[in-house]
Tab-separated table of C-alpha atoms in Angstrom:
chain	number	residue	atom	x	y	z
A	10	UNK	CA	0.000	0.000	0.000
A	11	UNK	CA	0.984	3.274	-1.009
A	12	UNK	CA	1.377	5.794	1.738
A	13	UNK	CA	3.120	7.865	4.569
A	14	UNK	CA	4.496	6.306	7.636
A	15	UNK	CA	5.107	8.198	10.585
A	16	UNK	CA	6.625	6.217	13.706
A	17	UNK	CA	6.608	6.191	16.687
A	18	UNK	CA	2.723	7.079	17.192
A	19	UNK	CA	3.779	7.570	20.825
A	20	UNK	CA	6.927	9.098	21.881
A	21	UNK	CA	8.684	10.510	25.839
A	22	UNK	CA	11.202	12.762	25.852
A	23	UNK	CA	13.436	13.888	29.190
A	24	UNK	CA	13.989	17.482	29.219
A	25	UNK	CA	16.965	18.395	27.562
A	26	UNK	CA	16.958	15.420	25.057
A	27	UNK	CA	16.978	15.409	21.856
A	28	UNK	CA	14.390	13.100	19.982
A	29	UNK	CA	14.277	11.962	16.254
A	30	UNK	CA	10.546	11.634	14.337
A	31	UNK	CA	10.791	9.284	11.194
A	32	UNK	CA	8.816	9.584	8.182
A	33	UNK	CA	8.949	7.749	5.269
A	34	UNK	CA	7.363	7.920	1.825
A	35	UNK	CA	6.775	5.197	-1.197
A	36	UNK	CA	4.667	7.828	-3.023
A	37	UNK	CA	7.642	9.059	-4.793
A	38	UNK	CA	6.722	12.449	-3.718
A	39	UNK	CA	8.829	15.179	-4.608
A	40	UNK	CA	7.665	17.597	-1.695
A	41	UNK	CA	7.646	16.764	1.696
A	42	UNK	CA	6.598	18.801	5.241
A	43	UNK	CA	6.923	18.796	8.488
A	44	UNK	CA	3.991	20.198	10.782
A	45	UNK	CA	3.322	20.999	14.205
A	46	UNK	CA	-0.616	21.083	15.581
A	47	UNK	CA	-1.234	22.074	19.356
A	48	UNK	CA	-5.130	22.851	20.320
A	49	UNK	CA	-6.738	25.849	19.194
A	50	UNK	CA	-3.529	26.326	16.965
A	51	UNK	CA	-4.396	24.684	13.546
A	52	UNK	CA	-1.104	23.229	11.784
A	53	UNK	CA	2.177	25.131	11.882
A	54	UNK	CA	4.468	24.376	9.385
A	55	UNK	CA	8.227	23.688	10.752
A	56	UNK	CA	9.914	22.436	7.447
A	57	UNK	CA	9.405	21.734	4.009
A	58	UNK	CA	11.480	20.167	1.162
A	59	UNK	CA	10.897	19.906	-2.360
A	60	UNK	CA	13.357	18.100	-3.834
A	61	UNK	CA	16.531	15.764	-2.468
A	62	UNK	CA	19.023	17.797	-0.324
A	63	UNK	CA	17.304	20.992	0.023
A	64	UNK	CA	15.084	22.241	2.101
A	65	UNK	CA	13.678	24.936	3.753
A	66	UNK	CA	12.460	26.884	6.848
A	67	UNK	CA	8.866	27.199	7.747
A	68	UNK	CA	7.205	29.277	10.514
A	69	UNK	CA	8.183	27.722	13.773
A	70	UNK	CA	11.398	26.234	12.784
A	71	UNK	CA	13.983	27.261	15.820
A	72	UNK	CA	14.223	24.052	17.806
A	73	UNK	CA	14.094	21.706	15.150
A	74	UNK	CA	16.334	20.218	12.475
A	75	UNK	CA	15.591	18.219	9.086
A	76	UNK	CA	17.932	16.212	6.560
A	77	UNK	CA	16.488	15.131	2.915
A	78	UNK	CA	19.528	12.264	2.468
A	79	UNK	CA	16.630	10.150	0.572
A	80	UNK	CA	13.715	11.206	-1.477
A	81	UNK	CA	11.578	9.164	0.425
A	82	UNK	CA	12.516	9.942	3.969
A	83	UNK	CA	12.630	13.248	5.811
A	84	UNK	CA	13.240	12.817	9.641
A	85	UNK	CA	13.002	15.576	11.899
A	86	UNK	CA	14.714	16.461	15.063
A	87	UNK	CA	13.311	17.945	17.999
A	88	UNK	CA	16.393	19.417	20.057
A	89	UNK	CA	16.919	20.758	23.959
A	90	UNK	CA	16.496	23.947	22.217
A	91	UNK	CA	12.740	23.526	21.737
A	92	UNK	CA	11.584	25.567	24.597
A	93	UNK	CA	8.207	23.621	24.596
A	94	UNK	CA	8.117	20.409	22.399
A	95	UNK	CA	5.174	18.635	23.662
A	96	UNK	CA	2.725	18.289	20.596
A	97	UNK	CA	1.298	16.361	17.787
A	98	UNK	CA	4.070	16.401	14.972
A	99	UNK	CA	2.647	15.383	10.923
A	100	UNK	CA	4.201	14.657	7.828
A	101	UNK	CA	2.818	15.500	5.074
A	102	UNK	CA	4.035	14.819	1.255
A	103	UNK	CA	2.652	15.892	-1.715
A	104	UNK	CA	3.866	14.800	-5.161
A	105	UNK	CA	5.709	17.824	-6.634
A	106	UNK	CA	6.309	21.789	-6.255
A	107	UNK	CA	2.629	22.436	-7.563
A	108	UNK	CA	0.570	21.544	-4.247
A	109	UNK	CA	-1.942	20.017	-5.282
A	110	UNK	CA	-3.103	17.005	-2.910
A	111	UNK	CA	-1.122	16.586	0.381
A	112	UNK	CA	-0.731	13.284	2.041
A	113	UNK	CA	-0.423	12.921	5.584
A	114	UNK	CA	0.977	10.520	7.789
A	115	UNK	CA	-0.744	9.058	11.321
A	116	UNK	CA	0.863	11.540	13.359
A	117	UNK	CA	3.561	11.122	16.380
A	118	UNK	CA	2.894	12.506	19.495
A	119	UNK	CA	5.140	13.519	21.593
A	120	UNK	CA	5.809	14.543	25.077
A	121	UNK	CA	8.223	15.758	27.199
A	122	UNK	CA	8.550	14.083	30.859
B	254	UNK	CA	-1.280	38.498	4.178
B	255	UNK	CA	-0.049	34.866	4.786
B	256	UNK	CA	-3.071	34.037	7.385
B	257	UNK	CA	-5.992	31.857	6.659
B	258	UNK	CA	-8.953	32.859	9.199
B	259	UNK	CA	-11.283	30.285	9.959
B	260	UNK	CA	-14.502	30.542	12.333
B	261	UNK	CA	-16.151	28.744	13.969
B	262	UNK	CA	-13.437	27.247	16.410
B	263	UNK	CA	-16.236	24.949	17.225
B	264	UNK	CA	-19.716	23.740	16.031
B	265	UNK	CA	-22.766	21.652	16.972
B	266	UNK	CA	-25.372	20.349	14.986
B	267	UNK	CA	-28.066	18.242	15.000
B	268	UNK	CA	-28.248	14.880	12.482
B	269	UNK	CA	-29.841	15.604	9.384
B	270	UNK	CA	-29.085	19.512	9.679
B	271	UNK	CA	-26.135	21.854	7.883
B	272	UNK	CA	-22.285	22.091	8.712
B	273	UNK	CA	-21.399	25.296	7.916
B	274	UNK	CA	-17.704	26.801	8.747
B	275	UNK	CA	-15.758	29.851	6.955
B	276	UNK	CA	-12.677	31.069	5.680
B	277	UNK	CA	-11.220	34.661	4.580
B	278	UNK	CA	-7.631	35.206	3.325
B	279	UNK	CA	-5.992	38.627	2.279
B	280	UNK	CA	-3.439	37.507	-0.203
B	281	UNK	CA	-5.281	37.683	-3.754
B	282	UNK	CA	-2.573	35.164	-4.865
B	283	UNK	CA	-3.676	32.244	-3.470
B	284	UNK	CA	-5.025	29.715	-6.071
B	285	UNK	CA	-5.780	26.821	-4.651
B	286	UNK	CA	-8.281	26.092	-1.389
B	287	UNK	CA	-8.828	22.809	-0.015
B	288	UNK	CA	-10.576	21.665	2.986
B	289	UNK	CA	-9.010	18.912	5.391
B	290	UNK	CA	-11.267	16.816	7.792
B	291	UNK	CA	-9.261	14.945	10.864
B	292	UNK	CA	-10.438	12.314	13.352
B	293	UNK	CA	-8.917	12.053	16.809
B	294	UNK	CA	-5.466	10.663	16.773
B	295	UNK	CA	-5.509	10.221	12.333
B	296	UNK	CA	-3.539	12.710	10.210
B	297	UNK	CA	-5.809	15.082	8.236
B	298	UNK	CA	-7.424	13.569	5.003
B	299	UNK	CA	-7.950	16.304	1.508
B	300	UNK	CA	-11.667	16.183	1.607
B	301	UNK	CA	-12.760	18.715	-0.840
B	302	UNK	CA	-10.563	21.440	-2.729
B	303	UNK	CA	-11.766	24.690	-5.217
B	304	UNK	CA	-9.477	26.894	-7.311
B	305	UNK	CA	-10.641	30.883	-8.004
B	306	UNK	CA	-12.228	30.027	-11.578
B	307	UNK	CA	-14.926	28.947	-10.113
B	308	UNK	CA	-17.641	29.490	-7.676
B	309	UNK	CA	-18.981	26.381	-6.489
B	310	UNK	CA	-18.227	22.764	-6.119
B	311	UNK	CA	-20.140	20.186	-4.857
B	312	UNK	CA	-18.668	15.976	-4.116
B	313	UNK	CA	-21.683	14.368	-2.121
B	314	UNK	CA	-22.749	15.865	0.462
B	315	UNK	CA	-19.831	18.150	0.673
B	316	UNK	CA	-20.001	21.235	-0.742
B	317	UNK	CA	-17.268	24.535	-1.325
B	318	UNK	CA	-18.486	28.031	-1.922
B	319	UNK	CA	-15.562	30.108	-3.378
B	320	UNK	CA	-16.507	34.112	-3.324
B	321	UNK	CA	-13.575	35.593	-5.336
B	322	UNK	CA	-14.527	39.738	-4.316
B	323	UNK	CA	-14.963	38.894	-0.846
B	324	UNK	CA	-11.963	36.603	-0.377
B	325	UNK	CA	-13.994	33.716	1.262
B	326	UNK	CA	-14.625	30.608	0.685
B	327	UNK	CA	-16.805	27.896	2.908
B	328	UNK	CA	-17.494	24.395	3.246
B	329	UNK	CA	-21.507	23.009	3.754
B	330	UNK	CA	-21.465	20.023	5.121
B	331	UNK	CA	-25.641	18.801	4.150
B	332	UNK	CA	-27.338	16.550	6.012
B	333	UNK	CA	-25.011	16.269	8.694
B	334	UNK	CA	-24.492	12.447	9.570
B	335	UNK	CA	-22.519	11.923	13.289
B	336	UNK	CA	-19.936	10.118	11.337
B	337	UNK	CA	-18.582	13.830	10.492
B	338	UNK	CA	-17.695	14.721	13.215
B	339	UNK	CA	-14.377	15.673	13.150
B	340	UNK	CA	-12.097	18.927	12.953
B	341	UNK	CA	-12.123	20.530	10.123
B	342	UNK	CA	-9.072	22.548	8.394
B	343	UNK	CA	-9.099	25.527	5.660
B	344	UNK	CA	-6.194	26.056	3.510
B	345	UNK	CA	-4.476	28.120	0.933
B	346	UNK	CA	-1.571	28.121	-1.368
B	347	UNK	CA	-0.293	30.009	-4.375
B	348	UNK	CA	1.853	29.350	-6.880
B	349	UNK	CA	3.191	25.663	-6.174
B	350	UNK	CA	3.911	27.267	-2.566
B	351	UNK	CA	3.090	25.613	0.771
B	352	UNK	CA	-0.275	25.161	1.939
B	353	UNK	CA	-1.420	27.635	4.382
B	354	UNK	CA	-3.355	25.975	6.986
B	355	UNK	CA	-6.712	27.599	9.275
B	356	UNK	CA	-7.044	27.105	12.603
B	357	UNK	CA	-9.377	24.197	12.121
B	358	UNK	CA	-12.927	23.900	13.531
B	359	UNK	CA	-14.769	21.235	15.679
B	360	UNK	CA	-17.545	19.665	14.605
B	361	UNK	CA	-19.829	17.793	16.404
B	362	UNK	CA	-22.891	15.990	15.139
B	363	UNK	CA	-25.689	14.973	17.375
B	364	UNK	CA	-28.022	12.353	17.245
């Protein structure tokens, strides 16, 4: 099945930790995202990146970190710098620089203990 | 001029009645408006989308209203079925840029 795979669903943090979400694509989608969504908030875009090794900053990106090593994979990295980090993080991909449809993943959740 | 305002933050209705939640933008550049609709704990699904050139678009029971002079568009959800319920999401983009998301909206469908 095609699709995008976030993992984990669930993920604990300690406080001054940094954490890795993994998302993964076999949509061979060009474009891929990164969003944050906290209640009341709608989504926040952290990253984007629309093609192999680039990409580029989106409105809340202090705190985090990206890599696009792989067309279909585009892990992010929440780091000690991320004042407050607990939310629900989604992936997105959509299949070139024209955004037309965008595919999300399940979501990861994470929280910091 | 990036912002996508959406209203209402929440919403009740009864089964069989009408879902209706709005959207204004400034930027006259966007050209492209879909409408997301999440479940609890699910990533956000494209539901429904309109581009400028026209004013209306219906899939189902799902319908867009796109007014181009007013810079608003809306989504009518008829004969609201509790299997909607869900939060909603407005968004914008223009020219092959990111989508611009709304603040979403929570709908809840009644019995």
């Amino acid at each position: 099945d095609g699709g995008i795979t976030q993992s984990p669903k669930y993920l604990f943090r300690k406080e001054g930790q940094n954490v890795t979400l993994s998302c993964e694509q076999n949509l061979n989608h060009d474009a891929m995202y990164w969003y944050r969504q906290d209640p009341g908030q709608g989504l926040r875009l952290i990253y984007y990146s629309q093609i192999v090794n680039d990409f580029q900053k989106g409105d809340i990106a202090e705190g985090y970190s990206v890599s696009r090593e792989k067309k279909e994979s585009f892990p992010l990295t929440v780091t000690s710098a991320q004042k407050n980090p607990t939310a629900f993080y989604l992936c997105a991909s959509s299949k070139d620089r024209g955004v037309t449809e965008a595919f999300f993943g399940q979501g990861t959740r994470l929280t910091v203990v | 001029q990036q912002q996508v305002k959406q209203s209402p933050q929440s919403l009740i209705v009864q089964k069989g009645g009408i879902s209706i939640i709005n959207c204004a933008y400034e930027n006259t550049a966007f050209d492209y408006f879909p409408w997301y609709q999440q479940f609890p704990g699910k990533g956000p699904a494209l539901l429904i989308a309109i581009r400028p050139d026209v004013s209306e678009k219906k899939e189902g029971r799902f319908t867009i209203s796109f007014n181009k002079s007013a810079k608003q568009f809306s989504l009518h959800i008829m004969d609201s079925q509790p299997g909607d319920s869900a939060t909603y999401f407005c968004a914008a983009s223009f020219n092959t840029d990111k989508l611009i998301f709304g603040t979403g909206t929570r709908l809840q469908v009644f019995p």
